[in-house]
C-alpha positions as protocol buffer text, in pm:
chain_id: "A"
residue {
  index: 1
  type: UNK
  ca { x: 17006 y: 11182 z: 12822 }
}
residue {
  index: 2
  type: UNK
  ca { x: 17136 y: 11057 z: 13112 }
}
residue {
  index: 3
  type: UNK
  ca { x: 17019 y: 11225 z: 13379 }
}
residue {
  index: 4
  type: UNK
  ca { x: 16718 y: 10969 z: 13296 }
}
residue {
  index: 5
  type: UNK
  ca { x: 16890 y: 10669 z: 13332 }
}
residue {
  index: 6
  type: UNK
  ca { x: 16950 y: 10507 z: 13688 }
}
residue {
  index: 7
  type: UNK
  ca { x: 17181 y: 10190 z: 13764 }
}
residue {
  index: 8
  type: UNK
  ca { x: 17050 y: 9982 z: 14038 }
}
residue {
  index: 9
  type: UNK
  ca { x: 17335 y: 9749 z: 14105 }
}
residue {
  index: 10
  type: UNK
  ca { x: 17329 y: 9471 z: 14305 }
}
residue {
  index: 11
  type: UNK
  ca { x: 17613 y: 9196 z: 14442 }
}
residue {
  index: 12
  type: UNK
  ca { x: 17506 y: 8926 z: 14212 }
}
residue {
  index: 13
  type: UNK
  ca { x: 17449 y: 9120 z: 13895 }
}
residue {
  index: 14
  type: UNK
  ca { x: 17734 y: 9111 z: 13624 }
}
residue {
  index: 15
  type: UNK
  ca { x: 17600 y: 9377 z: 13416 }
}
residue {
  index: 16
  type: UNK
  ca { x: 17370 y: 9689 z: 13508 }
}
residue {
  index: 17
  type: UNK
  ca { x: 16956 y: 9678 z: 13452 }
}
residue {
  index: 18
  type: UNK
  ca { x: 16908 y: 10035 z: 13337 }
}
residue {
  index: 19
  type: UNK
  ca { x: 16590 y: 10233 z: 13402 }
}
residue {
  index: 20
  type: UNK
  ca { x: 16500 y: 10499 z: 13202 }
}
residue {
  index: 21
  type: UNK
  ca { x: 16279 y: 10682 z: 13376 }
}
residue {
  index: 22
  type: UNK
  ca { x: 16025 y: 10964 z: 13240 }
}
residue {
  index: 23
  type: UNK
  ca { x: 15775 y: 11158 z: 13395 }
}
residue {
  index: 24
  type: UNK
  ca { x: 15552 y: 10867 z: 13454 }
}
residue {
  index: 25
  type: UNK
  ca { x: 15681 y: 10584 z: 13297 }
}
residue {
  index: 26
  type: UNK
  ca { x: 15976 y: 10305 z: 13443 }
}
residue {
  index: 27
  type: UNK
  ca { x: 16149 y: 10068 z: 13116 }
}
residue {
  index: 28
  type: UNK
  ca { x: 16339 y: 9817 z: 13271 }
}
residue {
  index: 29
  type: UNK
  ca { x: 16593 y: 9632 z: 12986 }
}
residue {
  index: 30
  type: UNK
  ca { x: 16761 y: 9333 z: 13093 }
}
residue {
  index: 31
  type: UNK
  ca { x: 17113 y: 9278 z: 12966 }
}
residue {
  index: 32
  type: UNK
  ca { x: 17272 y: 8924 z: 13025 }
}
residue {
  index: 33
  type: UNK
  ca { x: 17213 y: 8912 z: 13410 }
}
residue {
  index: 34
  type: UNK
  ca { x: 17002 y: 8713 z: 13621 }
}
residue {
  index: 35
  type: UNK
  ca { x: 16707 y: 8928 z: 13606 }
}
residue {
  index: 36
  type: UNK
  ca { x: 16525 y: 8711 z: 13888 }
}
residue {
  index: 37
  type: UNK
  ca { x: 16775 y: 8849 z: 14175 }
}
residue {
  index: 38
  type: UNK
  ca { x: 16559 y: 8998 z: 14428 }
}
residue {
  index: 39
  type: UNK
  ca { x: 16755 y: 9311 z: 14525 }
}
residue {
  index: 40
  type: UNK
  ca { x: 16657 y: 9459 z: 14116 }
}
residue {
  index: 41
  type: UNK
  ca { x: 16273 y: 9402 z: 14205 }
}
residue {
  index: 42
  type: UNK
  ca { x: 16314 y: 9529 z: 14561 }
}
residue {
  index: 43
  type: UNK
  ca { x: 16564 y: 9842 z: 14421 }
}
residue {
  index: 44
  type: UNK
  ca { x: 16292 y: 9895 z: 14127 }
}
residue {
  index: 45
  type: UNK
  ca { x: 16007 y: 9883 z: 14384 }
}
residue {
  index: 46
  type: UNK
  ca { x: 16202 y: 10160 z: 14579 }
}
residue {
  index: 47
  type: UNK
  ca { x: 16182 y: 10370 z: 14292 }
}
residue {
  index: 48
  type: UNK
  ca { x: 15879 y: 10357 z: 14158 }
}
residue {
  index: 49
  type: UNK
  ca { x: 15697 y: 10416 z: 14516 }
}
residue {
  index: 50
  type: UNK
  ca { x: 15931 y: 10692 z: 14601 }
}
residue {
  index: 51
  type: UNK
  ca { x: 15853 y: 10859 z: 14248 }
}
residue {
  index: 52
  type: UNK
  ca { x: 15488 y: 10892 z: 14316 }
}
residue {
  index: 53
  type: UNK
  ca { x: 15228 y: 10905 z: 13967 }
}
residue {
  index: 54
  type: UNK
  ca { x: 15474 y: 10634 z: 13821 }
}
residue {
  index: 55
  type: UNK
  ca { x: 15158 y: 10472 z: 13565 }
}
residue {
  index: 56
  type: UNK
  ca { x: 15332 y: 10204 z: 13329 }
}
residue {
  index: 57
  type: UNK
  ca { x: 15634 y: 10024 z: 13406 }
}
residue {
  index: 58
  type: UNK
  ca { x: 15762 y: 9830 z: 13080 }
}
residue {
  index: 59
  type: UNK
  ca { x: 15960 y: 9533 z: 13129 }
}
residue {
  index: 60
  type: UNK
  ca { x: 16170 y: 9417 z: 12813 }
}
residue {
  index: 61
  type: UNK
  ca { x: 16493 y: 9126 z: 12796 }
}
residue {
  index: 62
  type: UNK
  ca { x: 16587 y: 8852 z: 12530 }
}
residue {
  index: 63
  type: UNK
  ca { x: 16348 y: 8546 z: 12554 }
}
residue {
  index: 64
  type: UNK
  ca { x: 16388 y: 8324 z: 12834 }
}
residue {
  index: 65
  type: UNK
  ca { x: 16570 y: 8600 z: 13060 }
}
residue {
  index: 66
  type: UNK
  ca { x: 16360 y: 8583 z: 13349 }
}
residue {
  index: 67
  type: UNK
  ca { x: 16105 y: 8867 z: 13272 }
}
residue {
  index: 68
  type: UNK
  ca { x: 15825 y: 8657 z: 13386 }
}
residue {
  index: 69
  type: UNK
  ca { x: 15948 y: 8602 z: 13710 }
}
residue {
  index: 70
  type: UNK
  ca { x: 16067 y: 8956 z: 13762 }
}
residue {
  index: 71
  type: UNK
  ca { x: 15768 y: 9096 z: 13707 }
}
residue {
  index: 72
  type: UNK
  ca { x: 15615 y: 8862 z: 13983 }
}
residue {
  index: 73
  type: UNK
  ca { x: 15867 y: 8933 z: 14205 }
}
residue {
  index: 74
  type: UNK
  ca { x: 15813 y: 9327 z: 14151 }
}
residue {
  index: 75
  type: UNK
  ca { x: 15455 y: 9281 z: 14177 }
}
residue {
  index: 76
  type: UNK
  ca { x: 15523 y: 9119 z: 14496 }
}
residue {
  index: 77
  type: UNK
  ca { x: 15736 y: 9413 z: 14597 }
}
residue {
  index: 78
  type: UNK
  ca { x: 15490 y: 9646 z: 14501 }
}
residue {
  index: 79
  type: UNK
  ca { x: 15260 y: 9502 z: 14717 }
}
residue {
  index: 80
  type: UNK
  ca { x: 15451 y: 9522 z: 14962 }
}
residue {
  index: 81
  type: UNK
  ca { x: 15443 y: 9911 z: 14958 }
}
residue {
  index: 82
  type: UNK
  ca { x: 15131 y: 9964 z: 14925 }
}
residue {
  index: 83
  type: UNK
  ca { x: 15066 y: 9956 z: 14581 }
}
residue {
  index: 84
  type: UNK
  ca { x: 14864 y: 9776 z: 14338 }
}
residue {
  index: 85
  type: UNK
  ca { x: 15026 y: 9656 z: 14055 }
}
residue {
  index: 86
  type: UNK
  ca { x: 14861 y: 9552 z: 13740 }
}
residue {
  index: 87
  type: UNK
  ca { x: 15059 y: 9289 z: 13490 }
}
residue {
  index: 88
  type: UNK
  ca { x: 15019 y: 9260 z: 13134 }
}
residue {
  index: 89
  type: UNK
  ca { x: 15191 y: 9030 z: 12927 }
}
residue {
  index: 90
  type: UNK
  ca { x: 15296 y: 9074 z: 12548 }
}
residue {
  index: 91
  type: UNK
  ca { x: 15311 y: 8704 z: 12478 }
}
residue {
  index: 92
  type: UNK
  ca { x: 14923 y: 8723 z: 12495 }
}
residue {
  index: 93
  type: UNK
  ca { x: 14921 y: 8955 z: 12166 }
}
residue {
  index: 94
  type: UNK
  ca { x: 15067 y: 8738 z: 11939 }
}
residue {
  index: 95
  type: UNK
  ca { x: 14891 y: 8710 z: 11610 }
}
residue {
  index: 96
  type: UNK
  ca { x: 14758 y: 8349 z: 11516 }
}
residue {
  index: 97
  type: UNK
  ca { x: 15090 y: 8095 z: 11379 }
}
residue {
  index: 98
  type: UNK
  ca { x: 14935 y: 8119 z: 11033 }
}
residue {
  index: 99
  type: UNK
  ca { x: 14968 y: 8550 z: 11028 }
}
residue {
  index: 100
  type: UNK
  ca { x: 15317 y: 8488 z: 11201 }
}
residue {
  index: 101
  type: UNK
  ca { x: 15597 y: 8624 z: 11034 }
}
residue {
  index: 102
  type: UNK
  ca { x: 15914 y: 8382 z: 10922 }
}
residue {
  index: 103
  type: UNK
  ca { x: 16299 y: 8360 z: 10889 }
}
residue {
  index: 104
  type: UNK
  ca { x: 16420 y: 8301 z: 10580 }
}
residue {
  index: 105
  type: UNK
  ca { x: 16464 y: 7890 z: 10660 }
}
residue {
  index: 106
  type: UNK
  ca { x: 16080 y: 7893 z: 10737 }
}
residue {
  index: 107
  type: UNK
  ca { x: 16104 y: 7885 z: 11055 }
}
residue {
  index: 108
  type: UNK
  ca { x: 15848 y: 8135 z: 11261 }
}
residue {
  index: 109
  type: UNK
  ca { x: 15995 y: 8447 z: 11354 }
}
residue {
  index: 110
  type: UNK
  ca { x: 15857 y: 8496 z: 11685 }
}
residue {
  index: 111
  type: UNK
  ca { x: 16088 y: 8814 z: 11773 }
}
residue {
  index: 112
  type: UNK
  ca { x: 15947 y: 9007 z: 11488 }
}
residue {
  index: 113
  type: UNK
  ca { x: 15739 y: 9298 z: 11569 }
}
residue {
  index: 114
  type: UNK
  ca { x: 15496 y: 9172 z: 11314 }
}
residue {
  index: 115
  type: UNK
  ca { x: 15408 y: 8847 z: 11540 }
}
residue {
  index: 116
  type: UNK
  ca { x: 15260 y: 9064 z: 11768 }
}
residue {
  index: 117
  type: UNK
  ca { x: 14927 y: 9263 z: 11740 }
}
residue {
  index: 118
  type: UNK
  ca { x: 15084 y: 9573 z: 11825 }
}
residue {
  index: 119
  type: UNK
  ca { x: 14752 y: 9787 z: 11773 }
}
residue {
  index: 120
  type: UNK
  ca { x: 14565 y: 9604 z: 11970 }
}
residue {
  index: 121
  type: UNK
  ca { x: 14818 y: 9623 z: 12263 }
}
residue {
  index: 122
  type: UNK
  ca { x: 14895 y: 9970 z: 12196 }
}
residue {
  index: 123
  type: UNK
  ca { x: 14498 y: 10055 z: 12249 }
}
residue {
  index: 124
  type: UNK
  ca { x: 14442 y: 9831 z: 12522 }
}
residue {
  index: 125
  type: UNK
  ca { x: 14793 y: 9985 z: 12747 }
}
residue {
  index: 126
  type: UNK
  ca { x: 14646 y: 10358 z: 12613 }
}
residue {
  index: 127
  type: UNK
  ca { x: 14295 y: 10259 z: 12737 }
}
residue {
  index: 128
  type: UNK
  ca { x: 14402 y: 10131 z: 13033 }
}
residue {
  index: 129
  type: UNK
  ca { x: 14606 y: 10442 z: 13165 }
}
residue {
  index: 130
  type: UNK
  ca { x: 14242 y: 10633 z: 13099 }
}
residue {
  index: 131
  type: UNK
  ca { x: 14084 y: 10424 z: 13340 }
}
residue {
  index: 132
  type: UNK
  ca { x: 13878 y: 10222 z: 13136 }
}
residue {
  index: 133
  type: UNK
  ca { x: 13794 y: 9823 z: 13098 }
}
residue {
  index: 134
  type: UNK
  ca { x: 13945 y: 9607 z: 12825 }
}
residue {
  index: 135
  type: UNK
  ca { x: 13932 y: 9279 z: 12810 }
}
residue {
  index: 136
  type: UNK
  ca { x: 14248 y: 9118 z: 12723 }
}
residue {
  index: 137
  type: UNK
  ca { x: 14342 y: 8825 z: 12529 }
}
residue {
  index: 138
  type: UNK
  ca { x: 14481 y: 8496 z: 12589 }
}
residue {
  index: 139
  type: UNK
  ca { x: 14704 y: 8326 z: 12366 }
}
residue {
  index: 140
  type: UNK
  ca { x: 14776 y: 7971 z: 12342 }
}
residue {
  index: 141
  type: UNK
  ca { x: 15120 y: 7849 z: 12222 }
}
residue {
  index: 142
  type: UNK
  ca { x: 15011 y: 7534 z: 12208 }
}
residue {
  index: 143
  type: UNK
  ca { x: 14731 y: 7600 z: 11936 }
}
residue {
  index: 144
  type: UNK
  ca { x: 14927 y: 7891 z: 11792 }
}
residue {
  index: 145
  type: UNK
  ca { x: 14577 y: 8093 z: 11880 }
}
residue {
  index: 146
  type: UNK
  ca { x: 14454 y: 8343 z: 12048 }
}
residue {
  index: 147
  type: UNK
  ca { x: 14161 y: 8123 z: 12292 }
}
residue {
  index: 148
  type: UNK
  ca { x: 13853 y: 8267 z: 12338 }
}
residue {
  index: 149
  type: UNK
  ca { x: 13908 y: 8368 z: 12699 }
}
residue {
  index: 150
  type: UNK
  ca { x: 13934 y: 8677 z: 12759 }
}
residue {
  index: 151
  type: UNK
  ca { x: 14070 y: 8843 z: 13084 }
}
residue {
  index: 152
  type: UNK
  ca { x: 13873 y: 9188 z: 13220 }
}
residue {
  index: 153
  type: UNK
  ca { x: 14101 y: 9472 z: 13333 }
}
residue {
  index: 154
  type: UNK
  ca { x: 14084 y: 9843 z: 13459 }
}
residue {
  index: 155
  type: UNK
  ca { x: 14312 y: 10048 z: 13656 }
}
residue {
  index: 156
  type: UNK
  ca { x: 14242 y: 10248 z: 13961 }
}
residue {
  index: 157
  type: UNK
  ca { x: 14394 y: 10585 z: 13985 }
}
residue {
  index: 158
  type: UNK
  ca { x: 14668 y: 10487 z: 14198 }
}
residue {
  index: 159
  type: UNK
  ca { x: 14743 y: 10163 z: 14058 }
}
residue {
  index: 160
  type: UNK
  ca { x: 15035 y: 10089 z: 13796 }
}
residue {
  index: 161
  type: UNK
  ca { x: 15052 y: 9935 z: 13484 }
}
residue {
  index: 162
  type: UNK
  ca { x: 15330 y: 9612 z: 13418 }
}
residue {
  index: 163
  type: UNK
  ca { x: 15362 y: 9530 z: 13101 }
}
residue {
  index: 164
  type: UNK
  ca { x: 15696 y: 9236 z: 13020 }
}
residue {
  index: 165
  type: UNK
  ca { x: 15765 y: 9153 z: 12697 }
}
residue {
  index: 166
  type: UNK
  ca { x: 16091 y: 9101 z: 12434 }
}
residue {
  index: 167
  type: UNK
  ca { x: 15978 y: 9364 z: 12280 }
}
């Protein structure tokens, strides 16, 4: 349907970020552009102030796109306006290296669904939107672990929700 999609171009971008947009929920896809330009974050931050009850914003691209740093930068933006925005990051889900699923040469297949505990981040983003506490994990790439750290979080009615992943 695409009188859900918006195309925020910018000067610098090659290709368009799309945002499809539903009642209360922003997915920004990044397509071969430099998703770090600060026009998308400031354009996205627009939107998502102007649209009022915007809850979860989900923030997806290829690995090593720049989602990282967009999401700071939107953040930042978000700020900016007024809001308070609350990030989330996938790459904290992954399941240990030894549950992690692999390519056929044995090498780990990190862009698998299956490396990521999907249940738990499913209940923790659905929790979240409710208003209540979870305490989210922290994974370590360099152990291949989750560490035992874990990071309280709650949203406030008005705040939103940033998740960025490659998923």
């Amino acid at each position: 349907d695409t009188g859900n999609v918006a195309v925020l171009p910018t000067r610098r971008m090659t290709t368009p970020a799309w945002i499809a947009v539903a009642a209360t929920i922003a997915i920004v896809a990044v397509f071969g552009f430099r998703m770090q330009d600060a026009l998308v974050s400031q354009s996205l931050a627009d939107e998502i102030a102007a649209r009022k009850g915007w809850r979860l914003v989900l923030v997806a691209g290829p690995s090593s796109s720049g989602k990282t740093t967009f999401t700071k930068r939107l953040c930042v933006q978000l700020r900016v306006l007024g809001l308070r925005p609350i990030a989330i990051s996938m790459d904290n889900y992954y399941v240990d290296r030894v549950d992690t699923p692999k390519h056929p040469d044995g090498s780990y297949n990190f862009e698998s669904l299956d490396a990521l505990d999907a249940a738990l981040f499913n209940d923790h983003v659905h929790r979240l939107i409710r208003g209540e506490t979870v305490e989210t994990p922290r994974y370590s790439f360099t152990r291949g672990a989750r560490t035992e750290e874990t990071v309280p979080m709650q949203l406030a009615e008005h705040d939103v929700l940033i998740t960025e992943g490659i998923h």
